[in-house]
Tab-separated table of C-alpha atoms in Angstrom:
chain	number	residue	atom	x	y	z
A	1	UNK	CA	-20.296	-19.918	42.229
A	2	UNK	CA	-16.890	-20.703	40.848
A	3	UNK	CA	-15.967	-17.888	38.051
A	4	UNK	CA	-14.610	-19.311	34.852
A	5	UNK	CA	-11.590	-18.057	33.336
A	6	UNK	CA	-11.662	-15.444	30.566
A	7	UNK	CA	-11.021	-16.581	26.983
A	8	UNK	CA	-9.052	-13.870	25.499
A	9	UNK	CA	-9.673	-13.908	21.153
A	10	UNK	CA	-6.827	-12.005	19.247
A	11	UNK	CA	-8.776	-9.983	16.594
A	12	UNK	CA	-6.898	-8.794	13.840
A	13	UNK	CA	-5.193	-5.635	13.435
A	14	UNK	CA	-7.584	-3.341	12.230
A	15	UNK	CA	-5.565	-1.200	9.997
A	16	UNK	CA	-3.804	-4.300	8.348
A	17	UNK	CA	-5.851	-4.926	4.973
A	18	UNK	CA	-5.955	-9.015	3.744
A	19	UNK	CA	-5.511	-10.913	0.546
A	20	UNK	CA	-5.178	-14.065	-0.297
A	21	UNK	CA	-1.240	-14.348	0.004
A	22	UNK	CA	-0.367	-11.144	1.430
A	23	UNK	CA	-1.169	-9.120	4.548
A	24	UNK	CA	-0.570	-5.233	3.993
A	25	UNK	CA	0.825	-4.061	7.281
A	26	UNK	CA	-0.655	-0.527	8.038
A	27	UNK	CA	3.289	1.316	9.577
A	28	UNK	CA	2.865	3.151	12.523
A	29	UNK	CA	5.061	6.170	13.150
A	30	UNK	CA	8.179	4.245	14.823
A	31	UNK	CA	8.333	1.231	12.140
A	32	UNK	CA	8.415	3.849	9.404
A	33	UNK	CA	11.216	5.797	11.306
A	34	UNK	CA	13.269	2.035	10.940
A	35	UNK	CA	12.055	1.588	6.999
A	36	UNK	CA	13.142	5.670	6.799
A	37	UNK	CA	16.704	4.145	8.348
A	38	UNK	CA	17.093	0.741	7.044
A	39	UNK	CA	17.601	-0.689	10.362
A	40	UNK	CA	14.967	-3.724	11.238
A	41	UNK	CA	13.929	-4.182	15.009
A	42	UNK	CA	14.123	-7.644	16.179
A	43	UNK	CA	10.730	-8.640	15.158
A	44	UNK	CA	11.119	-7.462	11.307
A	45	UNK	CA	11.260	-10.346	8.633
A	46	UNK	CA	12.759	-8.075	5.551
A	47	UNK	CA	13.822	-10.263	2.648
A	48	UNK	CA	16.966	-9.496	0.754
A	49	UNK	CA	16.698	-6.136	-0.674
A	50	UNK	CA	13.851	-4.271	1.578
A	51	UNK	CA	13.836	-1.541	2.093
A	52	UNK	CA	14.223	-0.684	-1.564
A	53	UNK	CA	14.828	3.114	-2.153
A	54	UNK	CA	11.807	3.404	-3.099
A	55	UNK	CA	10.087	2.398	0.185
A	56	UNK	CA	13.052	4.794	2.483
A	57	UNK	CA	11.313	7.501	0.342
A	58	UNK	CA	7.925	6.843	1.292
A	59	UNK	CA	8.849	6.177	4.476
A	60	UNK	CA	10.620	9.535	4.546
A	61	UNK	CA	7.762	11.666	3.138
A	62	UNK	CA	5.026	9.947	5.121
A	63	UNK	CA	6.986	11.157	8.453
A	64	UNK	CA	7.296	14.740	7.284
A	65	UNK	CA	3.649	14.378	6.221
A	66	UNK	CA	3.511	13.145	9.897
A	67	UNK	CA	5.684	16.406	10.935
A	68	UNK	CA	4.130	18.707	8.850
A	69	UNK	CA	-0.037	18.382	8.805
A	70	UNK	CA	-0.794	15.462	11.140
A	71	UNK	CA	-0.727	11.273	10.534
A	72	UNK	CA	-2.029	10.478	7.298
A	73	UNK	CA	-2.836	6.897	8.360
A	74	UNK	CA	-5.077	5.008	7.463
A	75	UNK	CA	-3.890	6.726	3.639
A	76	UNK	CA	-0.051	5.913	4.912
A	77	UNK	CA	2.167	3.467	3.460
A	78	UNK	CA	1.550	-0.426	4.148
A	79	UNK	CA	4.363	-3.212	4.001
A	80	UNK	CA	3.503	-5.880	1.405
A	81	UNK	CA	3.781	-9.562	3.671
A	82	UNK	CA	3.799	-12.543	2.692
A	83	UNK	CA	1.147	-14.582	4.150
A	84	UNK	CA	3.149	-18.299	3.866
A	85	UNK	CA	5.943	-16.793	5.548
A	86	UNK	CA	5.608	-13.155	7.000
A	87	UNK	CA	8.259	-11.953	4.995
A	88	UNK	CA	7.833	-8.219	3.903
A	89	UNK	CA	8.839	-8.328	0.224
A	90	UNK	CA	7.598	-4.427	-0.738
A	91	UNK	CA	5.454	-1.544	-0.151
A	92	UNK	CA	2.201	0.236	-1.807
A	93	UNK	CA	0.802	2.968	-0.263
A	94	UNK	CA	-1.144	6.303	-0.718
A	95	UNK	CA	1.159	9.936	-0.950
A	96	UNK	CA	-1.023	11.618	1.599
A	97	UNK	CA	-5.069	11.650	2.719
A	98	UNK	CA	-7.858	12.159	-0.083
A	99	UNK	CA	-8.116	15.580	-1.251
A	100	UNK	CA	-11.115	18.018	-1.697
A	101	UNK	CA	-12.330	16.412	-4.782
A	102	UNK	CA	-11.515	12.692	-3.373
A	103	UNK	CA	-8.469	12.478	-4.751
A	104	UNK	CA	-5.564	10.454	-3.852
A	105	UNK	CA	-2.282	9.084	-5.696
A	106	UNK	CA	-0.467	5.516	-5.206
A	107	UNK	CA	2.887	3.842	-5.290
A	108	UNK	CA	4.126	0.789	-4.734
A	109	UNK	CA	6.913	-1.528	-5.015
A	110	UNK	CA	8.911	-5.097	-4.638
A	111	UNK	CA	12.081	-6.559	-4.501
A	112	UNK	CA	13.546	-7.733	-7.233
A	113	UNK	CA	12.984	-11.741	-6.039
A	114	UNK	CA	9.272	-11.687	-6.069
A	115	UNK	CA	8.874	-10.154	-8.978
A	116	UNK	CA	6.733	-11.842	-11.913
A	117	UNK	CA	4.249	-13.766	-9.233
A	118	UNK	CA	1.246	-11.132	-9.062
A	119	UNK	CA	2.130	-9.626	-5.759
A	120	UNK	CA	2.431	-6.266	-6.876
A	121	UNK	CA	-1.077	-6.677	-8.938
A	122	UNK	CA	-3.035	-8.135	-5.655
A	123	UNK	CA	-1.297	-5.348	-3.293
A	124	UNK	CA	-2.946	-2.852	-5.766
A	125	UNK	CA	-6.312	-4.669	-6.196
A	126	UNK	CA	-6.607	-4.202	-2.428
A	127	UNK	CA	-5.411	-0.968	-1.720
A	128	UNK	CA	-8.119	0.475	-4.494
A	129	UNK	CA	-11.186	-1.350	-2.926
A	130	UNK	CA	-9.510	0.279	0.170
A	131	UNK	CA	-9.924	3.411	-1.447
A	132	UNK	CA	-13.085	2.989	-2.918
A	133	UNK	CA	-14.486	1.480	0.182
A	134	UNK	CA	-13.693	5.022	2.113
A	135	UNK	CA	-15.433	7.328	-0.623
A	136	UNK	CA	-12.479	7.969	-2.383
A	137	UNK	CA	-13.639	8.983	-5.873
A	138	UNK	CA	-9.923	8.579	-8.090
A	139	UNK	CA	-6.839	6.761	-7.723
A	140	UNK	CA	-3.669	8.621	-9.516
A	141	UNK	CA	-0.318	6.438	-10.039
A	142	UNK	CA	2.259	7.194	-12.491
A	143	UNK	CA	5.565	5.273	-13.785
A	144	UNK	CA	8.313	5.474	-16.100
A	145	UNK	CA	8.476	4.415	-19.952
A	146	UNK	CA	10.292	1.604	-19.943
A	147	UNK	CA	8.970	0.126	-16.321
A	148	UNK	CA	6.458	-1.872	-18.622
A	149	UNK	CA	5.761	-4.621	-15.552
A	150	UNK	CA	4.815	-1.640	-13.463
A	151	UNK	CA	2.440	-0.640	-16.074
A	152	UNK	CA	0.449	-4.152	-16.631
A	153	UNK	CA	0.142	-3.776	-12.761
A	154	UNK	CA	-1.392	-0.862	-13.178
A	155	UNK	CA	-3.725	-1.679	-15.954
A	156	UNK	CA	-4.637	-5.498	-14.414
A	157	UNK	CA	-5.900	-3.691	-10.897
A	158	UNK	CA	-8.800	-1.889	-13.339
A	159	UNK	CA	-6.679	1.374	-14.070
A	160	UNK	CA	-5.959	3.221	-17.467
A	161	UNK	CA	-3.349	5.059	-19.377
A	162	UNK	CA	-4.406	9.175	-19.174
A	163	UNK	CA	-1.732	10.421	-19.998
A	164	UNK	CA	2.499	11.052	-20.691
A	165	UNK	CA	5.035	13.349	-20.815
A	166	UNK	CA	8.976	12.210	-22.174
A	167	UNK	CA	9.577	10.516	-18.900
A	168	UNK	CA	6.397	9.077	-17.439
A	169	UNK	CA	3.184	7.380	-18.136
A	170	UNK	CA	-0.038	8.388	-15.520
A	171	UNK	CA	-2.551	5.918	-14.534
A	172	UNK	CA	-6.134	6.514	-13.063
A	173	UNK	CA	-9.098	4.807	-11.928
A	174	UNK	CA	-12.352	6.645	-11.640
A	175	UNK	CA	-15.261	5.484	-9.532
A	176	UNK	CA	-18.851	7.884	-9.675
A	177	UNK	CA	-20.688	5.817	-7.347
A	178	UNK	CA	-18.440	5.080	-4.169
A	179	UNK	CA	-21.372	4.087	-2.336
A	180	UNK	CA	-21.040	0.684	-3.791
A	181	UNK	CA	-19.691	-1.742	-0.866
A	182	UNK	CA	-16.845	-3.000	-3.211
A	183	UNK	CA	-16.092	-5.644	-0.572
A	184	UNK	CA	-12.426	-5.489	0.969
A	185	UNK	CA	-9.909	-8.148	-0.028
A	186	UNK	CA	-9.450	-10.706	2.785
């Protein structure tokens, strides 16, 4: 009996979450270290401007979080994608795991090209049924005064104004019963 050949069926990256116009790419240790650097392998498709400052920070604190108390991942940073093109135009991410109380705080962040098309907005939406999905109970994100874009982000992904101090405004969403299967983005 003649053995067929094997089909092999890519599955998708695991760790990469889905929306749909943007893939969040889950970074592993060694593409952070290149974010951390600014320096692209041959594979990367950064448009103008990426790595902002912004993302070389959270690329720097998630390897000394990395360093320091283990890999974070999958509550590490994720590069924003553009499905039509694979073009990473930002970052969001979570500043470390969950803690005791279920805690966890956000950032995120585009270049200045993309802004104004709901990217940022659809990035969060995700990452927070991420969160919720996992049992995470509240989602902390903060900004400055005048960054009022960053701030209808923030408040058309479901979160609300807490509080503010003279130079930033926090954000929160609470969620009680994070049994609910929120259903992740695709």
């Amino acid at each position: 009996m003649a053995s067929r050949p094997s089909r092999v069926i890519p599955l998708p990256v695991m760790d990469d979450l889905g929306t749909a116009r943007l893939v969040l790419h889950l970074l592993s240790v060694d593409e952070s270290r290149r974010v951390a650097a600014g320096e692209p392998d041959d594979a990367a498709r950064w448009a103008p401007g990426y790595p902002s400052q912004g993302e070389v920070f959270a690329a720097r604190r998630f390897l000394e979080t990395c360093t320091n108390t283990g890999d974070p991942r999958p509550f590490g940073n994720y590069e924003i994608r553009r499905r039509e093109d694979g073009q990473a135009i930002g970052g969001v991410g979570f500043h470390g795991t969950p803690d005791e109380n279920g805690s966890v705080t956000i950032g995120y962040g585009l270049v200045p090209s993309v802004h104004g098309n709901g990217y940022a907005s659809e990035a969060l939406r995700a990452l927070l049924a991420f969160a919720r999905a996992r049992g995470v109970t509240r989602v902390e994100g903060d900004t400055d005064h005048d960054n009022t874009a960053s701030q209808h982000v923030m408040i058309a992904a479901g979160m609300r104004l807490t509080a503010e101090d003279d130079q930033l405004k926090y954000y929160r969403i609470d969620w009680t019963d994070t049994t609910a299967n929120t259903g992740l983005p695709h």
